Each structure stands twice: as C-alpha cells, then as structure tokens.
CSV table of C-alpha atoms and ligand atoms in Angstrom, one decimal:
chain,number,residue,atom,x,y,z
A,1,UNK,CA,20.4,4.4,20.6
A,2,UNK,CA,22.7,1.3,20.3
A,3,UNK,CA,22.6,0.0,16.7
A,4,UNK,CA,26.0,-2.1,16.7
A,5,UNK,CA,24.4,-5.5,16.2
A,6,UNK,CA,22.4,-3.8,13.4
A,7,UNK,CA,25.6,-2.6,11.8
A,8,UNK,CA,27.4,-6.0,11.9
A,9,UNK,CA,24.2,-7.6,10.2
A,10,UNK,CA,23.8,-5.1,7.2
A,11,UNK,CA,28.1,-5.1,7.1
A,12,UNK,CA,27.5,-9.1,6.3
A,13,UNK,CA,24.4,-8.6,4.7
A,14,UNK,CA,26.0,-6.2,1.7
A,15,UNK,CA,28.1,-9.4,1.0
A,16,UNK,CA,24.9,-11.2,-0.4
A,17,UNK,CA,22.5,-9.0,-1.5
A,18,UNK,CA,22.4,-5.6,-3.5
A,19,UNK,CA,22.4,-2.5,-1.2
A,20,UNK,CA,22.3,-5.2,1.4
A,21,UNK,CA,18.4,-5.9,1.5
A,22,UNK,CA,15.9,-7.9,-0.4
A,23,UNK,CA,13.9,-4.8,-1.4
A,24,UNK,CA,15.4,-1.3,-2.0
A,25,UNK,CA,13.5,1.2,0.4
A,26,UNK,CA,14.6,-1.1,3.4
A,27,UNK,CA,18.0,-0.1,2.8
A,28,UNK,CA,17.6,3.3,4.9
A,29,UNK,CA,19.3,5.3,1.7
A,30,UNK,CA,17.1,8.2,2.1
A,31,UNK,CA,17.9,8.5,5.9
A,32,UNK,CA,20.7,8.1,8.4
A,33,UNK,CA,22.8,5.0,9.5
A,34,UNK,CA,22.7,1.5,8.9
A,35,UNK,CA,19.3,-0.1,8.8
A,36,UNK,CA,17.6,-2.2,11.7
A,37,UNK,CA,17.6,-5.5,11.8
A,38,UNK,CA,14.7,-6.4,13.3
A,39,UNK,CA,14.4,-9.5,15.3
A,40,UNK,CA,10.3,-10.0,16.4
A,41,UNK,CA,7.6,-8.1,16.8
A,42,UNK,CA,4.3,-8.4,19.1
A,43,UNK,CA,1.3,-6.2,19.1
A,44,UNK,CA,2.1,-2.6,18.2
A,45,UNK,CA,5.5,-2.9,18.9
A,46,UNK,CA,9.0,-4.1,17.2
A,47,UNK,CA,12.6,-4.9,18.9
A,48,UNK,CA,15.5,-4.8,16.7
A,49,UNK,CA,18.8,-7.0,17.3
A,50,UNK,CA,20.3,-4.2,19.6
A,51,UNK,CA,17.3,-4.9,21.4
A,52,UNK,CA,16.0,-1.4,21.4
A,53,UNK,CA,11.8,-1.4,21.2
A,54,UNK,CA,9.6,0.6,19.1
A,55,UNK,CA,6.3,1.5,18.3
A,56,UNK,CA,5.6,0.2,14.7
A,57,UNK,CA,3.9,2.5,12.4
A,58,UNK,CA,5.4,0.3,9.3
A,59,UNK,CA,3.9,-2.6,10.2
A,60,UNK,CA,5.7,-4.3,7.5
A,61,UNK,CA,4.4,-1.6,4.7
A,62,UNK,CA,0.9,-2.0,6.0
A,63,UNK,CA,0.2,-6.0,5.7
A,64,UNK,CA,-0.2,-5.9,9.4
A,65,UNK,CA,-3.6,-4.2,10.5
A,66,UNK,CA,-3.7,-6.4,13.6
A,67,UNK,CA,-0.3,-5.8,14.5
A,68,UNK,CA,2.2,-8.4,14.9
A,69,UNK,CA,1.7,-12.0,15.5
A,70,UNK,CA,-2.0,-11.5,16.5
A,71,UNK,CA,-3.2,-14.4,18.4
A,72,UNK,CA,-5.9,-15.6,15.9
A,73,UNK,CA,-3.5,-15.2,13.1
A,74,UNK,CA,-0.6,-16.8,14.6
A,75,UNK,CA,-2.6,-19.6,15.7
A,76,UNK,CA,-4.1,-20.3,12.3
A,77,UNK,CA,-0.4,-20.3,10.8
A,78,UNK,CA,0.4,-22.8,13.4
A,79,UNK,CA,-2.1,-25.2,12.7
A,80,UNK,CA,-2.4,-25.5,9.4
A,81,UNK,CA,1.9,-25.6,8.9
A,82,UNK,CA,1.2,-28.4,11.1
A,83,UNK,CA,-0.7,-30.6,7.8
A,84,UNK,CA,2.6,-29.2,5.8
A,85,UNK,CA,3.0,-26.5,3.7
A,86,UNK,CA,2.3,-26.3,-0.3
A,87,UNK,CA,0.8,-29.1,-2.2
A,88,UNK,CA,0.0,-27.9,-5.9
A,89,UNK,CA,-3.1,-29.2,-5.4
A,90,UNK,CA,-6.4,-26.9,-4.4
A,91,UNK,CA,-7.2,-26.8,-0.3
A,92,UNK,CA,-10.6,-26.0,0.9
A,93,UNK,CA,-8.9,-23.0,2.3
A,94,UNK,CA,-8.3,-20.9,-0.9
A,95,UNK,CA,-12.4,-21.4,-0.9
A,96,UNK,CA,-12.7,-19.8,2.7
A,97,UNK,CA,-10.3,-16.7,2.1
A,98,UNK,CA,-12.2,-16.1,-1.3
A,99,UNK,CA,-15.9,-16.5,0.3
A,100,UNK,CA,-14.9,-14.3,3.0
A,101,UNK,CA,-14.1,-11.4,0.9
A,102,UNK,CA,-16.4,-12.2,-2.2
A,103,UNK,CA,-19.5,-12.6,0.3
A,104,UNK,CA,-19.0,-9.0,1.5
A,105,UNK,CA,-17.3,-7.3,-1.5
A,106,UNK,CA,-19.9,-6.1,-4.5
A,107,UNK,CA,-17.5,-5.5,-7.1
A,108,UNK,CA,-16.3,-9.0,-7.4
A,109,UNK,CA,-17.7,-12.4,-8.6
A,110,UNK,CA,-14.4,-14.0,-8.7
A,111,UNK,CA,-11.0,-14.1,-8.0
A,112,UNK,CA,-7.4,-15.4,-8.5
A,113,UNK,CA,-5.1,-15.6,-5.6
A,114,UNK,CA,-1.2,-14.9,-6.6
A,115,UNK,CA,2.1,-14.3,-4.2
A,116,UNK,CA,2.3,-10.7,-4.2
A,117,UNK,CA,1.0,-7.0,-5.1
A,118,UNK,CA,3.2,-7.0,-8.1
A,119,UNK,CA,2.2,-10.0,-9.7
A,120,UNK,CA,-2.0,-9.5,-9.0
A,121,UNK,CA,-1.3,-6.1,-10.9
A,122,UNK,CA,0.8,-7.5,-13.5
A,123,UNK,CA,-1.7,-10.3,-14.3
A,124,UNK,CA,-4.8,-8.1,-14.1
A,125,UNK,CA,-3.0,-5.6,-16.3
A,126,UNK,CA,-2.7,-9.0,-19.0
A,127,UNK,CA,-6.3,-10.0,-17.8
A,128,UNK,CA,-7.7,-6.3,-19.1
A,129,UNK,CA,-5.7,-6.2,-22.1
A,130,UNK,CA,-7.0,-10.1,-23.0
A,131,UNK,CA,-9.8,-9.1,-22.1
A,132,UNK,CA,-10.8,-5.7,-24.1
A,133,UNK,CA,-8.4,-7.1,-27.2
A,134,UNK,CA,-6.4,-3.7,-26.6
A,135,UNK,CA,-3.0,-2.5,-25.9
A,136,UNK,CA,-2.7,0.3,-24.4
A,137,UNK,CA,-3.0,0.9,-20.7
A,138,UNK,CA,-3.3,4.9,-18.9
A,139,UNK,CA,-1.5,5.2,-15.1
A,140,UNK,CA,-1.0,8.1,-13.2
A,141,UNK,CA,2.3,10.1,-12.1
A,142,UNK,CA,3.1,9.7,-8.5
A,143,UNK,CA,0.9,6.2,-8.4
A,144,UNK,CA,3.2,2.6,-7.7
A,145,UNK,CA,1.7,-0.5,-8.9
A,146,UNK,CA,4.2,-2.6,-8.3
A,147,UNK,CA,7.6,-3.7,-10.5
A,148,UNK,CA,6.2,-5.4,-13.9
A,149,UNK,CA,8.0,-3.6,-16.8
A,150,UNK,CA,5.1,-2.0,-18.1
A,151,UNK,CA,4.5,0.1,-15.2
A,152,UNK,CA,8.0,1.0,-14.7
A,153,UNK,CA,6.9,4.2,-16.2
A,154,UNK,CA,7.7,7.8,-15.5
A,155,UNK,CA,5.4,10.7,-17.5
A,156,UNK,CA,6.8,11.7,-20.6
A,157,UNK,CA,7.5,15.0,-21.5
A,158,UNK,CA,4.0,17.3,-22.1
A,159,UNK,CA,0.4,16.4,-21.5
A,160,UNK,CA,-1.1,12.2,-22.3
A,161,UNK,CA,2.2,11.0,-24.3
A,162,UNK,CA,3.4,8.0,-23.9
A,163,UNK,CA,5.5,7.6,-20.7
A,164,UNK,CA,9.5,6.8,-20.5
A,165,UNK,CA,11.0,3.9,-19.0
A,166,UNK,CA,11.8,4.6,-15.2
A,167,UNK,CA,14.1,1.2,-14.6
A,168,UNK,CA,16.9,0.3,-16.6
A,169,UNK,CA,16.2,-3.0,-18.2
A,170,UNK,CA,12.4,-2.2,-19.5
A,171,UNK,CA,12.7,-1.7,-22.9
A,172,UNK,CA,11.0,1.8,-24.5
A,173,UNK,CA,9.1,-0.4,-26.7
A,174,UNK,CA,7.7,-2.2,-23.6
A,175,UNK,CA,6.3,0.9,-22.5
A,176,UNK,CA,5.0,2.4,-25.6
A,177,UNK,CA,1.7,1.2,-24.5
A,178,UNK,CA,1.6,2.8,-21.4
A,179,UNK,CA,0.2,6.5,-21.0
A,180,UNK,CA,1.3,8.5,-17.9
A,181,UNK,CA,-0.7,11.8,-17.0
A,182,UNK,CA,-1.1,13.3,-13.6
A,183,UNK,CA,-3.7,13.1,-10.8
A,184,UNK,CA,-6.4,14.9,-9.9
A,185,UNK,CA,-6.5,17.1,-13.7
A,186,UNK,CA,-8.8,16.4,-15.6
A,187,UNK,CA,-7.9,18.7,-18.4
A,188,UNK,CA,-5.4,15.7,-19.0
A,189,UNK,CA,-7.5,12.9,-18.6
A,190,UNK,CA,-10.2,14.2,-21.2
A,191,UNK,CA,-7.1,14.6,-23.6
A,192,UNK,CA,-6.0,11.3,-23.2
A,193,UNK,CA,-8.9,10.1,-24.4
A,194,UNK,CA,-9.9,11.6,-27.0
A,195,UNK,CA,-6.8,10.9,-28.4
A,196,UNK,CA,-6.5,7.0,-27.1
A,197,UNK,CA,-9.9,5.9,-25.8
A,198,UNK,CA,-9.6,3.4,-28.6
A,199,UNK,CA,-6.9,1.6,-27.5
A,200,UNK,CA,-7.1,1.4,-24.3
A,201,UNK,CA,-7.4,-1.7,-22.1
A,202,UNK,CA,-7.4,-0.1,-18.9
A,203,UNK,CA,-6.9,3.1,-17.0
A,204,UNK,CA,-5.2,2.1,-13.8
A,205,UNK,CA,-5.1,4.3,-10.5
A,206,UNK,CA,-4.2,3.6,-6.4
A,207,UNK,CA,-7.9,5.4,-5.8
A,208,UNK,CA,-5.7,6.5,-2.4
A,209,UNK,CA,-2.7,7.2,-3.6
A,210,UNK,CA,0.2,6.0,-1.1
A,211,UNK,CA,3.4,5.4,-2.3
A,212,UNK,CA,4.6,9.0,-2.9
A,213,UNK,CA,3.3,10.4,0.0
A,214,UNK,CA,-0.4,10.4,0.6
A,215,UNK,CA,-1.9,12.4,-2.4
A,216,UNK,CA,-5.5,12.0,-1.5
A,217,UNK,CA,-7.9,12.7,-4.7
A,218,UNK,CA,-11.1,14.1,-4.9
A,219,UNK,CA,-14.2,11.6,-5.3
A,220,UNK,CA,-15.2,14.0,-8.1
A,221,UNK,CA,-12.2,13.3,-9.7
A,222,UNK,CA,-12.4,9.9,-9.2
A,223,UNK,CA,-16.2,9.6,-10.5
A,224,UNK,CA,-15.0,11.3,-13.7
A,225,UNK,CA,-12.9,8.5,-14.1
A,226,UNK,CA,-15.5,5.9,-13.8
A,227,UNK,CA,-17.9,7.5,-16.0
A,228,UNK,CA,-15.5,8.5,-19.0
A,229,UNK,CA,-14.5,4.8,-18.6
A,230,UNK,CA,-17.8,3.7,-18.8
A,231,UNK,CA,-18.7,5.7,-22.0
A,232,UNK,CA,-15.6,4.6,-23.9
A,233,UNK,CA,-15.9,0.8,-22.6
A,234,UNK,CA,-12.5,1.3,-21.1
A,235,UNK,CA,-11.9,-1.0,-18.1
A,236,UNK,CA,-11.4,1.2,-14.7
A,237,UNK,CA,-8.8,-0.8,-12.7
A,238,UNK,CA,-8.5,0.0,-8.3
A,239,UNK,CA,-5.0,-0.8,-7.5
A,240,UNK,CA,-6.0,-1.5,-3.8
A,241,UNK,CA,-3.1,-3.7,-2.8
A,242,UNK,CA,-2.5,-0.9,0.0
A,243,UNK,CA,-5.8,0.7,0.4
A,244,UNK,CA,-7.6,-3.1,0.1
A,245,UNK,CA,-9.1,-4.1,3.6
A,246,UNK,CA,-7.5,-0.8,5.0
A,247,UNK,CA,-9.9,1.8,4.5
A,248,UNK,CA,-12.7,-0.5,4.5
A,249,UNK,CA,-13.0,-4.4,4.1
A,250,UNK,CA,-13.9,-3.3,0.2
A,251,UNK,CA,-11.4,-0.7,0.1
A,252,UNK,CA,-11.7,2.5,-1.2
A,253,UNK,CA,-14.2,1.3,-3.6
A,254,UNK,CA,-16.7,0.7,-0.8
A,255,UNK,CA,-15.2,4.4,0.8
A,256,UNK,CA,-16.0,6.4,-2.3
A,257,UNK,CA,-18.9,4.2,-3.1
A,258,UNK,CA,-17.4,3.5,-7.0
A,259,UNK,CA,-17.3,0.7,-8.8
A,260,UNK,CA,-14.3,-0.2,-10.2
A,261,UNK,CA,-14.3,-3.3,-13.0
A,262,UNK,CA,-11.1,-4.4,-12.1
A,263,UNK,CA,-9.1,-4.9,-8.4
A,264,UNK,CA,-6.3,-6.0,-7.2
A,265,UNK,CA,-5.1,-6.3,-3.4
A,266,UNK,CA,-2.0,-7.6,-1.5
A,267,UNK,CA,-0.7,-7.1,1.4
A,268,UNK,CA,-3.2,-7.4,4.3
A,269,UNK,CA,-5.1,-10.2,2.7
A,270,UNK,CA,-2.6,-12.3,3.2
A,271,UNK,CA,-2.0,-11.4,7.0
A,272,UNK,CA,2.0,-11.0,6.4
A,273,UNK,CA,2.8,-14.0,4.4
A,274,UNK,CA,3.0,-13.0,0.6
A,275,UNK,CA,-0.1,-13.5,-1.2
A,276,UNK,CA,-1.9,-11.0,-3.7
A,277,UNK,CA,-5.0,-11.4,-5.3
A,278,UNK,CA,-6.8,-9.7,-8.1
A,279,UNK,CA,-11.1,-9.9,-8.9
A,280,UNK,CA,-13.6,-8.7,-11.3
A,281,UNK,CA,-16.9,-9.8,-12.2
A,282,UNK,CA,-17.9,-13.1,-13.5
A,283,UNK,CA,-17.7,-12.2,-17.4
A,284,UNK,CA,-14.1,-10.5,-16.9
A,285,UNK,CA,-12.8,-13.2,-15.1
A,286,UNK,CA,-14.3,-16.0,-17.4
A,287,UNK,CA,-11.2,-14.7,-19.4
A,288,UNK,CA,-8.6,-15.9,-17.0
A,289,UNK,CA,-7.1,-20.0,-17.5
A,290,UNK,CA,-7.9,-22.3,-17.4
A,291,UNK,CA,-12.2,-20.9,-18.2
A,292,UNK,CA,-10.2,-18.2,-21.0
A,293,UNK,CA,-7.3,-17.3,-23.4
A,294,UNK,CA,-5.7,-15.1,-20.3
A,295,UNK,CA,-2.6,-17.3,-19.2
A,296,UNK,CA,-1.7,-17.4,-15.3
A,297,UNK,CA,-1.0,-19.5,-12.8
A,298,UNK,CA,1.3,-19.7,-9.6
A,299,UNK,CA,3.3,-22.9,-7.7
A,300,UNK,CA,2.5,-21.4,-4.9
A,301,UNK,CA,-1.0,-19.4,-5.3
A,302,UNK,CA,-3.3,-19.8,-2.7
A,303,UNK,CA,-0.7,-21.5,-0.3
A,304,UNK,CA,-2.5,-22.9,2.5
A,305,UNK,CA,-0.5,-21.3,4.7
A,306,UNK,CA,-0.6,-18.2,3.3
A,307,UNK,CA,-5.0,-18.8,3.1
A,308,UNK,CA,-4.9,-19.2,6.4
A,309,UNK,CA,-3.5,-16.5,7.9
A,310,UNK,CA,-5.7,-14.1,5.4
A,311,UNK,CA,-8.7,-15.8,6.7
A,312,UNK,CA,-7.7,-15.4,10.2
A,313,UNK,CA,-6.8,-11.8,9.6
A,314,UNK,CA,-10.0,-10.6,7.6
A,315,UNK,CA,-12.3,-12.5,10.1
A,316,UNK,CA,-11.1,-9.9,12.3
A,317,UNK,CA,-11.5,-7.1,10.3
A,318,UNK,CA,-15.2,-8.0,9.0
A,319,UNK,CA,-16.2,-7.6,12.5
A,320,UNK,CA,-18.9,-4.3,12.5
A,321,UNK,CA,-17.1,-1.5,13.3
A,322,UNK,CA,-13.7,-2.2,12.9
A,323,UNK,CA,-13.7,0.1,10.4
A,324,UNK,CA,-14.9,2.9,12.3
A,325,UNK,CA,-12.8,2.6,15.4
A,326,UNK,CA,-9.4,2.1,13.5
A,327,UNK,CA,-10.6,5.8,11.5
A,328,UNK,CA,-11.4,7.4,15.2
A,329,UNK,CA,-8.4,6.6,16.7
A,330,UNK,CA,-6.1,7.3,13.9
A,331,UNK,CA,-7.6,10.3,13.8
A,332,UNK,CA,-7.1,11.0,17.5
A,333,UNK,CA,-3.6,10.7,17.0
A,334,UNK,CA,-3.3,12.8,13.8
A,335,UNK,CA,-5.1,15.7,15.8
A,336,UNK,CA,-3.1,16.0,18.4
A,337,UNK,CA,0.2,15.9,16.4
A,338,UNK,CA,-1.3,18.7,14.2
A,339,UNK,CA,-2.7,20.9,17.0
A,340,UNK,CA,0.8,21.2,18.2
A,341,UNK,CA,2.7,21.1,15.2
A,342,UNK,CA,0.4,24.2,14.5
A,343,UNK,CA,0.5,25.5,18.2
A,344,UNK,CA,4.4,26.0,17.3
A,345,UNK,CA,3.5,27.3,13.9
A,346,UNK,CA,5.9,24.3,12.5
A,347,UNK,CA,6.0,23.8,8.3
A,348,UNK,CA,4.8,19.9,9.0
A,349,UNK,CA,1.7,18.0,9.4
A,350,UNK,CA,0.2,14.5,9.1
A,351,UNK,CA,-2.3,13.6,6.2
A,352,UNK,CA,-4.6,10.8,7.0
A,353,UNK,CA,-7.2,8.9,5.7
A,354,UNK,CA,-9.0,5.9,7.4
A,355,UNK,CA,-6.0,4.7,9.5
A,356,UNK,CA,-3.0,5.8,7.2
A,357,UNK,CA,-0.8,8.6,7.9
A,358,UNK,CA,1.6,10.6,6.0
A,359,UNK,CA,4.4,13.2,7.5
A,360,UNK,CA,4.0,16.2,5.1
A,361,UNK,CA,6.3,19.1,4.9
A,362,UNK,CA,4.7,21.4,3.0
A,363,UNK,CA,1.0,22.7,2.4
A,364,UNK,CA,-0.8,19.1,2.8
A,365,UNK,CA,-4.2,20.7,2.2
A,366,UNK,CA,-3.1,20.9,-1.5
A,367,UNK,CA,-1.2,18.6,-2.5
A,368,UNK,CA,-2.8,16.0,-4.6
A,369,UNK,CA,-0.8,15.4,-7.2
A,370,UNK,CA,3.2,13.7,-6.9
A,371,UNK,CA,4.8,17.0,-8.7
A,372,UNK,CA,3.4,19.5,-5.8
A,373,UNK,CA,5.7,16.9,-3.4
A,374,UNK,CA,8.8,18.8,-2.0
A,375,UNK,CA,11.6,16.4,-3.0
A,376,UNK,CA,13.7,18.5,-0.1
A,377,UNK,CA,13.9,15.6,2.8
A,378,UNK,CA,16.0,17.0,4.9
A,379,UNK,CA,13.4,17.8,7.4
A,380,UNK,CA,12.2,14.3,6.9
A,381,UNK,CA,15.6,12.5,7.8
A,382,UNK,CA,15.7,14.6,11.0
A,383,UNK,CA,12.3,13.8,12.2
A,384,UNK,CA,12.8,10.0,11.3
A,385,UNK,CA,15.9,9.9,13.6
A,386,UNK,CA,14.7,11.6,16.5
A,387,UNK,CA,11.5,9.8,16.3
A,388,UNK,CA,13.8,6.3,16.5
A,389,UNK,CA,15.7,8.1,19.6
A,390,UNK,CA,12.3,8.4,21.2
A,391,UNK,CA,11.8,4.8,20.1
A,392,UNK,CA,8.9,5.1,17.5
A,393,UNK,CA,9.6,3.2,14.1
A,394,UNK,CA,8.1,4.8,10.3
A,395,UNK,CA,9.1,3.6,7.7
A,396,UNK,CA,12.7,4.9,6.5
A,397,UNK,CA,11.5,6.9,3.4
A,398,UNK,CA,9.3,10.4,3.1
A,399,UNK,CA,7.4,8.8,0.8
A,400,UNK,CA,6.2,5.9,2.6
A,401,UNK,CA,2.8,6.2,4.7
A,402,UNK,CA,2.2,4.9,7.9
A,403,UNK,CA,-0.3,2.7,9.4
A,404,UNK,CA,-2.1,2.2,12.8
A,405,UNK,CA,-3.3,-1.3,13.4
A,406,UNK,CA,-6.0,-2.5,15.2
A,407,UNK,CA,-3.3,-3.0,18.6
A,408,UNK,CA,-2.4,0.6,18.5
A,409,UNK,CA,-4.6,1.6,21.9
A,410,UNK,CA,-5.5,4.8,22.5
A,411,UNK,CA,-3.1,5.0,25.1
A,412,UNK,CA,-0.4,3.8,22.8
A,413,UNK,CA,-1.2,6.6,20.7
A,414,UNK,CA,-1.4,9.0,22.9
A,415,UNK,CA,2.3,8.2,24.0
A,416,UNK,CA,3.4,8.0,20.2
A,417,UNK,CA,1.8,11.8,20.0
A,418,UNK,CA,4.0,12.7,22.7
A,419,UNK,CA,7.0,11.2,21.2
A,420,UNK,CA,5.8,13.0,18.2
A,421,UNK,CA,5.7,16.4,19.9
A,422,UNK,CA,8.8,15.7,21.2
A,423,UNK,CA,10.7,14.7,18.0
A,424,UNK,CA,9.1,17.8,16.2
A,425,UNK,CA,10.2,20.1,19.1
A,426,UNK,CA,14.2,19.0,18.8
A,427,UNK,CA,14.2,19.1,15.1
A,428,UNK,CA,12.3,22.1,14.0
A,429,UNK,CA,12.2,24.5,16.8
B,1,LIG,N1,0.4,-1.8,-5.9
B,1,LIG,C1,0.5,-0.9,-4.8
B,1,LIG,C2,-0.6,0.2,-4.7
B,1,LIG,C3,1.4,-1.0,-3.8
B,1,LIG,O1,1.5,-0.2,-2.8
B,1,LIG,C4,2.4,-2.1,-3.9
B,1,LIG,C5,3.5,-2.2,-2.9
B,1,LIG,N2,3.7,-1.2,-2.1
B,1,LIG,C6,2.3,-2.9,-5.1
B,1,LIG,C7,1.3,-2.7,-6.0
B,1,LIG,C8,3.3,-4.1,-5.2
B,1,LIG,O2,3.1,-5.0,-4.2
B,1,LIG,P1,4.3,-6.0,-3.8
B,1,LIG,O3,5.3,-5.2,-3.1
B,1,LIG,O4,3.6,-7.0,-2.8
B,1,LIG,O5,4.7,-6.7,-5.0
C-alpha cells in the first residue's frame, strides 16, 4: 500500500502539533507506520492522500451513522453556510434540532447544546453537583467521559477510594472528589455507598461502555444502579455521547428501557461538525443560566451550522426502523466474521451491540469490565495492517470500537467480511 504522501504530511505535520495530530489516538502510536492523511470521504468509504480507498468502519469515531457526506446532510450544511456562519445570537434552528430529539426522547424536558462530548459532560458534571449541592461524583474504571480534569481519573488502589489523577496537570485535590470503582460488581458499588451516598452528586457511567473495548454490562447491573440512586437521591448520569442516537434514537436509555436523570450526547447529533449537548428534566435543568445558579454558556453553542447538519442527520435516523435494520445488518457482518474466526478455531472475535463492533482477543463472552482486557496488542497491530492492505479502515487503536452506518449495504459488508477472513487468515493462521 503506498503511503508516501501520508508520510510527507505527518513529517510536516510533527512541526506544528504534538505527536503530529490534533487528538492523540490519531497519531497511529499503538500501530504501525505513519498515519493516513485522509483527503474525503463519500458513503461507506474513505481515500487517503496516496489515494488508496477504504471501507470506513471509524467513521470519524462514530459521528457519522449515515456515512460520509450524506446527501441530506451535506445539503443542509450548504444552505444554511450560505446565510453565514455564527451570529451569537439564537436561530430558529437550535429550536428544530432540540424539538426533534426532545419530542421523541422521554428522559428529557430540556436541553443545552455545547461544542463537544467533553464539554456536555463537564458541564453536566457542574450542573449535578449545583444541582444536588454535593461534591463528590462515582465513575467507573475502563469508562471515558471525555478530558475535564475531574474525570481524568484512574481507580485508586483497593475497593471505592478516591481515584488518582491519570493526566499530568490535574491536580490530586481536583480529583479528591471523584470515586473510581469497576463495572459490572456490585459488591463495590454497594460499598461506595454506604460509605459516600451522602456526598454524592452523581454516579456517572457510558451505560455501553466503548472506549476500552466494548465491555457490554448487564441490564441487571445497570438497574441496580438506577435504583440505589434513586433511594439515596443520587443523580444517575448516561454518558451517551457514543451510544446517543446509535443504539437507538434515545440511546441506551431507550435500549435498556432505564431512566437516567441526567444525559449527555455528542458526536452524531451534530452530524460531523462539533456539537455536544447534555438534557435532564425540567426541574434539573431550571438549574442551568441564565433560569439557575449553574454557570455555562458557549460562543459558539448551537451554531447554525452545526444545528443543521444534526437536524438533517437525526431526521434520518427517526425514520421507523432505522434502528432495526442498522442492528440486522451489523449483525450479519459480525456472524460471519465469527463463524469463521471459530471455523479456524482462531483466539479473536467481534463484540457487538446495535451497530458497534469491537475486535476482541481474548474470551469476549466475559469480559465486562476494563481489567479482564488483554493489554497484549500485538495481535491487534497485525490485524489492523492487513486489514488496511486489504483496504478496510478501523480505527488505529484496540480500544476503539467500530461503527457501521446506515451506507454500509449488505453487500458492502459482506465484502468487508471477506476482507476480514482474509486479514484473520494471514495474521493468525
Ligand atoms: N464521553 C464519551 C462516552 C466519549 O466516547 C467521548 C469521546 N470519545 C467523550 C465523552 C468526549 O467527547 P469529545 O471527544 O467530543 O470531547
């Protein structure tokens, strides 16, 4: 595969940036060569600047359920860039985007668009703490919710302590308040409580979580949270800024069927431009400023730009069974990697859920929690590199999922299965 033009762009694009990239898992550190530069991309597919074509299963870290440049969405982006750009001032489309999703979404009265995942966590995180009048907030080991200092946060060492800084620059003291356990034990959850349920604001999970493989949790488990929540008056916060309008329009809220009191989403809502948004009901959100004592705000919340290629995007995805058919073909694709992956009595499989896919190299049926992961990824940095000789693009990290979008056909599937096969066949047979 030629990559030369790639490795001219990341040569001059070291000289600007850190690690050469504007966000660190771009920077291909956990797998071979230079990363791709990548120059457009149209329906399933992405060319870099060597020109080589792949198959997109990134789809920019899941923002892009239609696939790229979808005709609807690129048309909407047109037209309204077309009345300019930002104005500070409120456009009728902010009202749209938010009617679209609040019409059809039970957990929320109101929201508060922002510019990415990050800051709709970070502000919700303030919004439950204002909110309750407590300090502390409870995450979970293995779960991202983005890069605000007080969830920079590794577990500490034993059962419910208080977690240790995981970035240089957060200060301990900024993380005293946060309390790390792991998923899926409730053993740990009930101690928590009891010896915090006071203080706590919030206890915040990804109900799927994503970002350290796919560590899919029981709904019992999940249920336990809501109701130990609910009998300490302790605010249970969805971090859906991957699982949001993937799963199902209301996420995995609406997949589990539980309630959560506070959500956040990114990424797909705003159809590839940065937006991020985070809800509650009407009495939560009364909290937030200009209505409350809960400061926020955001130059460039709600752009209209940004609005309309959200509404654009979720139009699609509200139609009836989009849901469904995104699940069935996933699934499709899943199977038939498996089947042969277990054919060939290979140590790999894919985990899915909805249309999200993770490459797993060790007993997937058990691994729910992010210390059961096998940190070895060798395997994984083989399989990515003859999956991009056989010109099919995930995301360059063992710990990132992969998505399918509404433009990946059947028929494109079944040739990325092949592909799949094929990789799987060279690398561990
Ligand atoms: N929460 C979750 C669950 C995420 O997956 C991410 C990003 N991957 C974030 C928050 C942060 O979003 P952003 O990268 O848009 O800041």
């Amino acid at each position: 595969m030629k990559r030369s033009n790639s490795e001219k762009l990341y040569e001059k694009a070291l000289e600007f940036f850190p690690g050469g990239v504007n966000s660190p898992v771009r920077a291909f550190k956990a797998v071979e060569g230079a990363p791709l530069f990548i120059k457009k991309g149209k329906g399933p597919y992405i060319w870099d600047e060597d020109e080589n074509q792949f198959i997109d299963f990134c789809c920019s870290f899941g923002p892009h359920i239609l696939g790229h440049n979808y005709p609807d969405v690129h048309q909407n982006i047109v037209d309204t860039l077309s009345n300019g750009t930002s104005f500070g001032a409120p456009t009728k489309l902010e009202s749209e985007l938010a009617e679209l999703i609040i019409s059809r979404n039970p957990y929320i009265d109101k929201m508060r668009f922002v510019s990415s995942g990050t800051e709709a966590v970070m502000s919700a995180i303030r919004l439950a703490r204002g909110y309750t009048g407590r300090n502390k907030i409870l995450k979970f080991e293995g779960c991202y919710h983005g890069h605000a200092d007080s969830l920079l946060v590794n577990a500490g060492s034993g059962l419910a302590t208080f977690g240790e800084s995981s970035s240089a620059g957060v200060p301990e003291n900024v993380v005293q308040d946060t309390i790390v356990i792991p998923l899926n034990d409730i053993e740990a959850l009930e101690l928590a409580f009891e010896k915090h349920a006071d203080d706590l604001a919030c206890v915040i999970i990804e109900p799927i979580p994503a970002n350290n493989g796919l560590l899919l949790q029981e709904r019992s488990f999940l249920l336990k949270l809501r109701e130990i929540c609910t009998a300490n008056n302790v605010l249970l916060f969805f971090d859906e800024v991957i699982s949001g309008f993937r799963v199902a329009f209301s996420g995995a809220a609406e997949y589990y069927d539980i309630e959560p009191d506070i959500v956040s989403y990114g990424k797909i809502i705003g159809g590839g431009l940065p937006v991020g948004a985070y809800g509650a009901k009407k009495h939560i959100m009364q909290s937030v400023s200009p209505d409350g004592p809960v400061y926020q705000a955001g130059t460039l919340s709600g752009n209209p730009v940004a609005m309309a290629a959200g509404i654009a995007q979720l139009t699609v995805c509200s139609q009836p069974g989009f849901y469904e058919d995104q699940e069935e073909r996933t699934q499709t694709f899943v199977n038939s990697v498996n089947a042969h992956a277990k054919e060939k009595g290979y140590d790999f499989s894919l985990v899915t859920i909805g249309s999200i896919f993770w490459l797993a190299f060790s007993d997937s049926t058990t691994i729910r929690s992010a210390s059961q992961i096998d940190a070895d990824m060798t395997p994984f940095k083989k399989l990515h590199k003859a999956l991009l000789e056989r010109n099919v693009y995930v995301g360059p990290s063992g710990y990132e999922v992969g998505f399918v979008s509404y433009v990946h056909t059947k028929e494109i599937l079944e040739n990325a299965a092949q592909q799949f096969k094929n990789a799987m066949d060279e690398v561990f047979s």
